């Protein structure tokens, strides 16, 4: 018990939901009926039966509502209550034998609630034990009553056989229904466990994809800048003795590239927090990306875009934008191009983005150097949004990259 409140343990939670409340309601109704029987009793037999029943129901209610007993008895708590209730009902009918309140049909009605609880909680085997046990007790009590001039043997046997038959049918139906419910609950628990494992797997996959996305974004900015700075510093070191003036100019350009790279890195970090697509929309963000690229190089720009396009899922727009960003960054830093082409086309069949330059180009079949993830990242982005990426490049003749996503049929 914590803070004066009951703290139920595992055995109490094993009771089927609602059964204890039904038992408490049954005991309360029994107490009220015994009180009414006592106040209206017209003979000594009925009075004795009412007094016994009232005492029995009072003790049962105390037992059922005294929560500490549930702690003390544990798993035996409910069986003790059922045995006490059924035995008390049988004794009460034996005491009132011969009175109008002790008809055989009444015994069936009083014992049916304990039967239902036994069948629901413990299954059909316990139900059979309950039926046989109550029948044996009633027969023994009937023998005692017969010795005092009570009902005859044939009537007693007929009543017990009828009661057992009814109880077995009802108990079997209830136990099968509850067993089916337990099986469904078990299957549901297993399904929930599988769903939880699946959700955990999806979460891990989402984390993995986000890490890959961040790696691609950082490569698109910071890695490009550091690679360029490293190359320029190596060049300055190589010519320092032979041509100091040129080396100083190279360092000056490197310093400028470092500042530009710092700005690009800041923009990339800002993009990780809020995407330009969210602020500007897909078309305007793509246009700004193209204009920023030519501003950094002074190259010419051939920009072709529709005034508007259909609405696409966020992952599609994000993939197209990042692929364009990667391709333009490659052109700015490595291609030494004097002209760029950015062309977005849409028709009823597909959305196509073409990015081209007239720069130095490269061999698309050459192995990708370690640490260079730009081309791999573009292919991954295209695949993730259901698009295909085509790349054509020849040393000295520029590069053409095209992303095409066809509409689902």
XYZ file of C-alpha atoms in Angstrom:
409
model
C 0.000 0.000 0.000
C 1.280 3.476 -0.956
C -0.076 6.744 0.488
C -2.931 4.896 2.145
C -4.180 3.412 -1.141
C -4.263 -0.261 -2.106
C -1.430 -1.499 -4.247
C -2.667 -4.611 -6.011
C -0.219 -7.327 -6.926
C -0.124 -9.741 -9.870
C -2.676 -12.303 -8.564
C -5.356 -9.605 -8.315
C -4.756 -8.415 -11.842
C -5.282 -11.980 -13.089
C -9.002 -11.792 -12.293
C -10.901 -11.279 -15.536
C -12.041 -7.669 -15.911
C -15.501 -7.070 -14.505
C -15.903 -10.390 -12.674
C -15.180 -8.993 -9.234
C -17.605 -6.131 -9.782
C -20.296 -8.636 -10.858
C -19.621 -10.689 -7.737
C -19.926 -7.594 -5.519
C -23.201 -6.625 -7.199
C -24.499 -10.178 -6.763
C -23.651 -10.111 -3.042
C -25.374 -6.739 -2.620
C -28.545 -7.977 -4.342
C -28.511 -11.136 -2.231
C -28.219 -9.052 0.947
C -31.163 -6.832 -0.054
C -33.362 -9.808 -0.951
C -32.567 -11.548 2.330
C -33.454 -8.348 4.168
C -36.799 -8.206 2.334
C -37.385 -11.897 3.089
C -36.678 -11.287 6.776
C -39.080 -8.363 7.026
C -41.849 -10.323 5.294
C -41.216 -13.741 6.849
C -44.427 -15.459 7.962
C -43.095 -18.638 9.565
C -40.085 -19.809 11.529
C -38.539 -21.702 8.608
C -38.542 -18.638 6.376
C -37.247 -16.448 9.202
C -34.387 -18.837 9.899
C -33.541 -18.934 6.222
C -33.626 -15.101 6.002
C -31.407 -14.664 9.068
C -28.876 -17.167 7.770
C -28.967 -15.624 4.287
C -28.585 -12.107 5.667
C -25.595 -13.127 7.780
C -24.067 -15.044 4.904
C -24.502 -12.127 2.451
C -23.074 -9.646 4.977
C -19.925 -11.695 5.495
C -19.581 -12.179 1.714
C -19.827 -8.427 1.101
C -17.228 -7.714 3.789
C -14.924 -10.237 2.150
C -15.452 -8.875 -1.373
C -15.027 -5.188 -0.440
C -12.156 -5.567 2.046
C -9.235 -4.975 -0.309
C -6.576 -6.089 2.182
C -7.974 -9.618 2.015
C -7.056 -9.632 -1.667
C -3.453 -9.046 -0.622
C -3.475 -11.702 2.054
C -5.198 -14.480 0.092
C -3.516 -13.830 -3.254
C -4.556 -16.410 -5.845
C -6.921 -18.090 -3.369
C -8.966 -14.907 -2.923
C -11.574 -15.598 -5.597
C -11.844 -19.398 -5.066
C -12.497 -18.868 -1.337
C -15.256 -16.366 -2.134
C -16.859 -18.732 -4.674
C -16.789 -21.749 -2.360
C -18.188 -19.693 0.521
C -20.938 -18.199 -1.648
C -22.053 -21.494 -3.224
C -21.929 -23.402 0.062
C -23.851 -20.655 1.874
C -26.581 -20.646 -0.773
C -26.973 -24.433 -0.523
C -27.102 -24.326 3.286
C -29.645 -21.496 3.155
C -31.950 -23.533 0.935
C -31.545 -26.557 3.183
C -32.488 -24.450 6.232
C -35.594 -23.134 4.480
C -36.629 -26.507 3.055
C -40.366 -26.613 2.599
C -40.839 -22.832 2.492
C -41.984 -20.977 -0.613
C -38.584 -19.254 -0.836
C -36.784 -22.578 -1.309
C -38.165 -23.850 -4.604
C -35.617 -25.824 -6.727
C -35.768 -23.227 -9.492
C -34.622 -20.567 -7.028
C -31.482 -22.557 -6.211
C -30.564 -22.540 -9.907
C -30.963 -18.772 -10.102
C -28.839 -18.157 -7.001
C -26.033 -20.490 -8.044
C -25.862 -19.332 -11.663
C -23.796 -16.199 -10.876
C -21.031 -18.172 -9.104
C -21.205 -20.644 -12.013
C -20.663 -17.841 -14.537
C -17.698 -16.488 -12.559
C -16.111 -19.947 -12.256
C -16.575 -20.655 -15.977
C -15.235 -17.271 -17.069
C -12.249 -17.233 -14.738
C -11.120 -20.869 -14.602
C -12.549 -22.662 -17.668
C -14.767 -25.660 -18.267
C -12.833 -28.120 -16.038
C -13.330 -25.910 -12.990
C -16.946 -25.492 -14.065
C -17.443 -29.290 -13.979
C -15.867 -29.456 -10.519
C -18.212 -26.675 -9.388
C -21.260 -28.533 -10.742
C -20.272 -31.859 -9.191
C -19.287 -30.236 -5.885
C -22.506 -28.275 -5.473
C -24.523 -31.337 -6.492
C -22.765 -33.502 -3.896
C -23.306 -30.871 -1.184
C -26.984 -30.468 -2.088
C -27.494 -34.245 -2.008
C -25.897 -34.514 1.433
C -28.002 -31.644 2.735
C -31.113 -33.178 1.111
C -30.466 -36.453 2.934
C -30.395 -34.548 6.198
C -33.600 -32.705 5.279
C -35.275 -35.992 4.212
C -34.492 -37.490 7.610
C -36.487 -34.618 9.099
C -39.447 -35.104 6.753
C -38.330 -32.964 3.848
C -38.841 -33.522 0.077
C -38.682 -37.114 -1.204
C -35.643 -38.674 -2.848
C -37.034 -38.778 -6.400
C -37.866 -35.072 -6.433
C -34.427 -34.179 -5.080
C -32.573 -36.303 -7.664
C -34.715 -34.953 -10.499
C -34.028 -31.353 -9.420
C -30.244 -31.938 -9.175
C -30.034 -33.634 -12.576
C -31.910 -30.764 -14.173
C -29.680 -28.212 -12.444
C -26.457 -29.976 -13.451
C -27.609 -30.270 -17.061
C -28.472 -26.572 -17.250
C -25.250 -25.568 -15.490
C -23.020 -27.682 -17.746
C -24.570 -26.209 -20.883
C -24.324 -22.622 -19.637
C -20.869 -23.095 -18.145
C -19.485 -24.698 -21.300
C -20.781 -21.875 -23.494
C -19.331 -19.207 -21.208
C -15.953 -20.937 -20.868
C -15.656 -21.336 -24.661
C -16.541 -17.676 -25.227
C -14.007 -16.491 -22.671
C -11.351 -18.844 -24.067
C -11.961 -17.355 -27.516
C -11.613 -13.845 -26.095
C -8.368 -14.763 -24.363
C -7.013 -16.189 -27.603
C -7.934 -12.998 -29.443
C -6.302 -10.894 -26.715
C -3.154 -12.993 -27.015
C -3.100 -12.543 -30.782
C -3.692 -8.819 -30.359
C -0.816 -8.581 -27.892
C 1.455 -10.401 -30.341
C 0.321 -8.094 -33.159
C 1.012 -5.051 -30.989
C 4.469 -6.398 -30.199
C 5.175 -6.931 -33.901
C 3.874 -3.440 -34.636
C 6.126 -1.983 -31.952
C 9.138 -3.803 -33.420
C 8.167 -2.590 -36.897
C 7.827 0.980 -35.635
C 11.262 0.740 -33.999
C 12.724 -0.531 -37.266
C 11.122 2.336 -39.194
C 12.457 4.802 -36.660
C 15.974 3.397 -37.021
C 15.629 3.551 -40.803
C 14.456 7.155 -40.605
C 17.424 8.033 -38.398
C 19.772 6.307 -40.839
C 18.275 8.175 -43.796
C 18.499 11.472 -41.946
C 22.156 10.824 -41.177
C 22.797 10.082 -44.841
C 20.953 13.255 -45.816
C 23.008 15.342 -43.414
C 26.192 13.732 -44.719
C 25.183 14.648 -48.270
C 24.303 18.206 -47.251
C 27.586 18.726 -45.434
C 29.463 17.286 -48.390
C 27.650 19.656 -50.717
C 29.021 22.630 -48.769
C 31.788 22.122 -46.248
C 33.603 19.288 -48.006
C 33.700 21.204 -51.290
C 35.170 24.273 -49.588
C 37.815 22.385 -47.626
C 38.835 20.413 -50.709
C 39.280 23.626 -52.723
C 41.234 25.337 -49.925
C 43.529 22.335 -49.537
C 44.321 22.284 -53.265
C 45.029 26.020 -53.378
C 47.287 25.903 -50.332
C 49.243 23.020 -51.833
C 49.656 25.039 -55.006
C 50.863 28.098 -53.043
C 53.369 25.983 -51.153
C 54.691 24.480 -54.379
C 55.370 27.848 -56.048
C 56.381 29.838 -52.967
C 60.106 29.768 -53.681
C 59.875 30.120 -57.461
C 57.147 32.752 -57.707
C 56.332 34.456 -54.370
C 53.977 36.976 -55.969
C 51.876 34.248 -57.509
C 51.910 32.311 -54.264
C 50.640 35.369 -52.375
C 47.869 35.793 -54.925
C 46.946 32.151 -54.490
C 46.784 32.602 -50.730
C 44.615 35.695 -51.211
C 42.235 33.681 -53.400
C 42.297 30.898 -50.846
C 41.360 33.352 -48.130
C 38.463 34.550 -50.269
C 37.404 30.963 -50.964
C 37.541 30.257 -47.238
C 35.198 33.162 -46.539
C 32.889 32.035 -49.318
C 32.974 28.515 -47.923
C 32.139 29.832 -44.470
C 29.098 31.594 -45.896
C 28.083 28.452 -47.768
C 28.467 26.374 -44.624
C 26.303 28.802 -42.710
C 23.714 28.626 -45.459
C 23.857 24.831 -45.346
C 23.380 24.782 -41.586
C 20.463 27.148 -41.964
C 19.041 24.873 -44.642
C 19.235 21.958 -42.224
C 17.014 23.937 -39.860
C 14.586 25.389 -42.396
C 14.667 24.413 -46.062
C 14.549 27.198 -48.710
C 11.701 25.192 -50.201
C 9.592 25.969 -47.150
C 10.283 29.694 -47.423
C 10.266 30.251 -51.191
C 8.542 27.301 -52.777
C 10.059 24.856 -55.245
C 10.244 27.000 -58.373
C 11.586 30.157 -56.735
C 14.078 28.226 -54.591
C 15.415 26.495 -57.721
C 15.710 29.802 -59.553
C 17.610 31.394 -56.654
C 19.937 28.421 -56.545
C 20.801 28.868 -60.219
C 21.328 32.632 -59.878
C 23.604 32.173 -56.850
C 25.729 29.722 -58.820
C 26.363 32.124 -61.687
C 27.008 35.007 -59.277
C 29.851 33.008 -57.762
C 31.489 32.360 -61.134
C 30.346 35.152 -63.456
C 29.154 32.528 -65.955
C 26.179 32.876 -68.255
C 22.903 31.260 -67.250
C 20.298 29.711 -69.493
C 17.323 29.277 -67.174
C 14.111 27.678 -68.466
C 11.289 27.049 -66.038
C 7.483 26.963 -66.241
C 5.440 29.609 -64.476
C 3.869 26.988 -62.302
C 3.837 23.213 -61.861
C 1.577 20.689 -60.166
C 1.981 20.052 -56.454
C 4.440 17.274 -55.642
C 5.243 15.479 -52.374
C 7.776 17.278 -50.191
C 10.347 14.499 -50.627
C 10.232 14.911 -54.413
C 10.795 18.662 -54.322
C 13.527 18.267 -51.710
C 15.319 15.628 -53.782
C 15.219 17.732 -56.979
C 16.448 20.808 -55.114
C 19.361 19.006 -53.442
C 20.389 17.314 -56.676
C 20.442 20.710 -58.425
C 22.429 22.154 -55.527
C 25.006 19.375 -55.704
C 25.338 19.574 -59.497
C 25.731 23.364 -59.522
C 28.253 23.270 -56.671
C 30.291 20.708 -58.619
C 30.189 22.944 -61.676
C 31.188 26.038 -59.695
C 34.076 24.396 -57.853
C 35.468 21.933 -60.382
C 34.155 22.505 -63.910
C 35.575 26.003 -64.614
C 32.492 26.515 -66.772
C 31.532 29.730 -68.561
C 27.883 28.798 -69.085
C 25.214 26.923 -67.140
C 21.900 25.433 -68.229
C 19.070 24.861 -65.746
C 15.863 23.578 -67.324
C 12.736 22.281 -65.588
C 10.004 20.662 -67.688
C 6.669 19.153 -66.740
C 4.046 17.345 -68.759
C 1.304 14.863 -68.063
C 3.802 12.020 -67.912
C 6.822 13.243 -65.980
C 8.814 15.966 -64.236
C 12.287 16.455 -65.746
C 15.171 18.612 -64.495
C 18.207 19.166 -66.741
C 21.471 20.664 -65.419
C 24.377 21.243 -67.799
C 27.648 23.160 -68.068
C 30.373 23.622 -70.677
C 33.196 22.970 -68.241
C 36.054 20.515 -68.041
C 33.870 17.437 -67.635
C 35.055 14.072 -66.321
C 34.993 10.363 -67.011
C 31.703 9.013 -65.634
C 33.066 5.456 -65.730
C 36.102 6.241 -63.600
C 36.064 4.945 -59.995
C 34.814 7.448 -57.458
C 37.655 8.601 -55.183
C 37.300 7.881 -51.466
C 35.555 10.664 -49.604
C 33.718 11.984 -52.682
C 30.021 11.282 -52.145
C 28.384 13.920 -54.334
C 27.483 11.713 -57.304
C 26.475 8.865 -55.011
C 24.302 11.258 -53.017
C 22.532 12.506 -56.148
C 21.707 8.965 -57.217
C 20.452 8.145 -53.722
C 18.225 11.207 -53.632
C 16.756 10.395 -57.037
C 16.053 6.802 -56.035
C 14.418 7.824 -52.757
C 11.828 9.979 -54.551
C 11.148 7.430 -57.318
C 13.145 9.252 -60.017
C 15.992 8.178 -62.279
C 19.217 10.102 -62.772
C 21.056 10.173 -66.108
C 24.554 11.603 -66.379
C 26.657 12.338 -69.444
C 30.135 13.849 -69.273
C 33.271 13.798 -71.353
C 36.600 15.386 -70.362
C 36.810 18.798 -72.005
C 33.206 18.797 -73.217
C 31.129 19.563 -70.129
C 28.508 17.659 -68.148
C 24.786 17.008 -68.513
C 22.686 15.687 -65.615
C 19.016 14.884 -66.009
C 16.542 13.821 -63.322
C 13.264 12.298 -64.480
C 10.368 11.183 -62.335
C 7.449 9.627 -64.150
C 3.958 9.834 -62.726
C 2.549 6.645 -61.214
C 0.126 4.928 -63.585
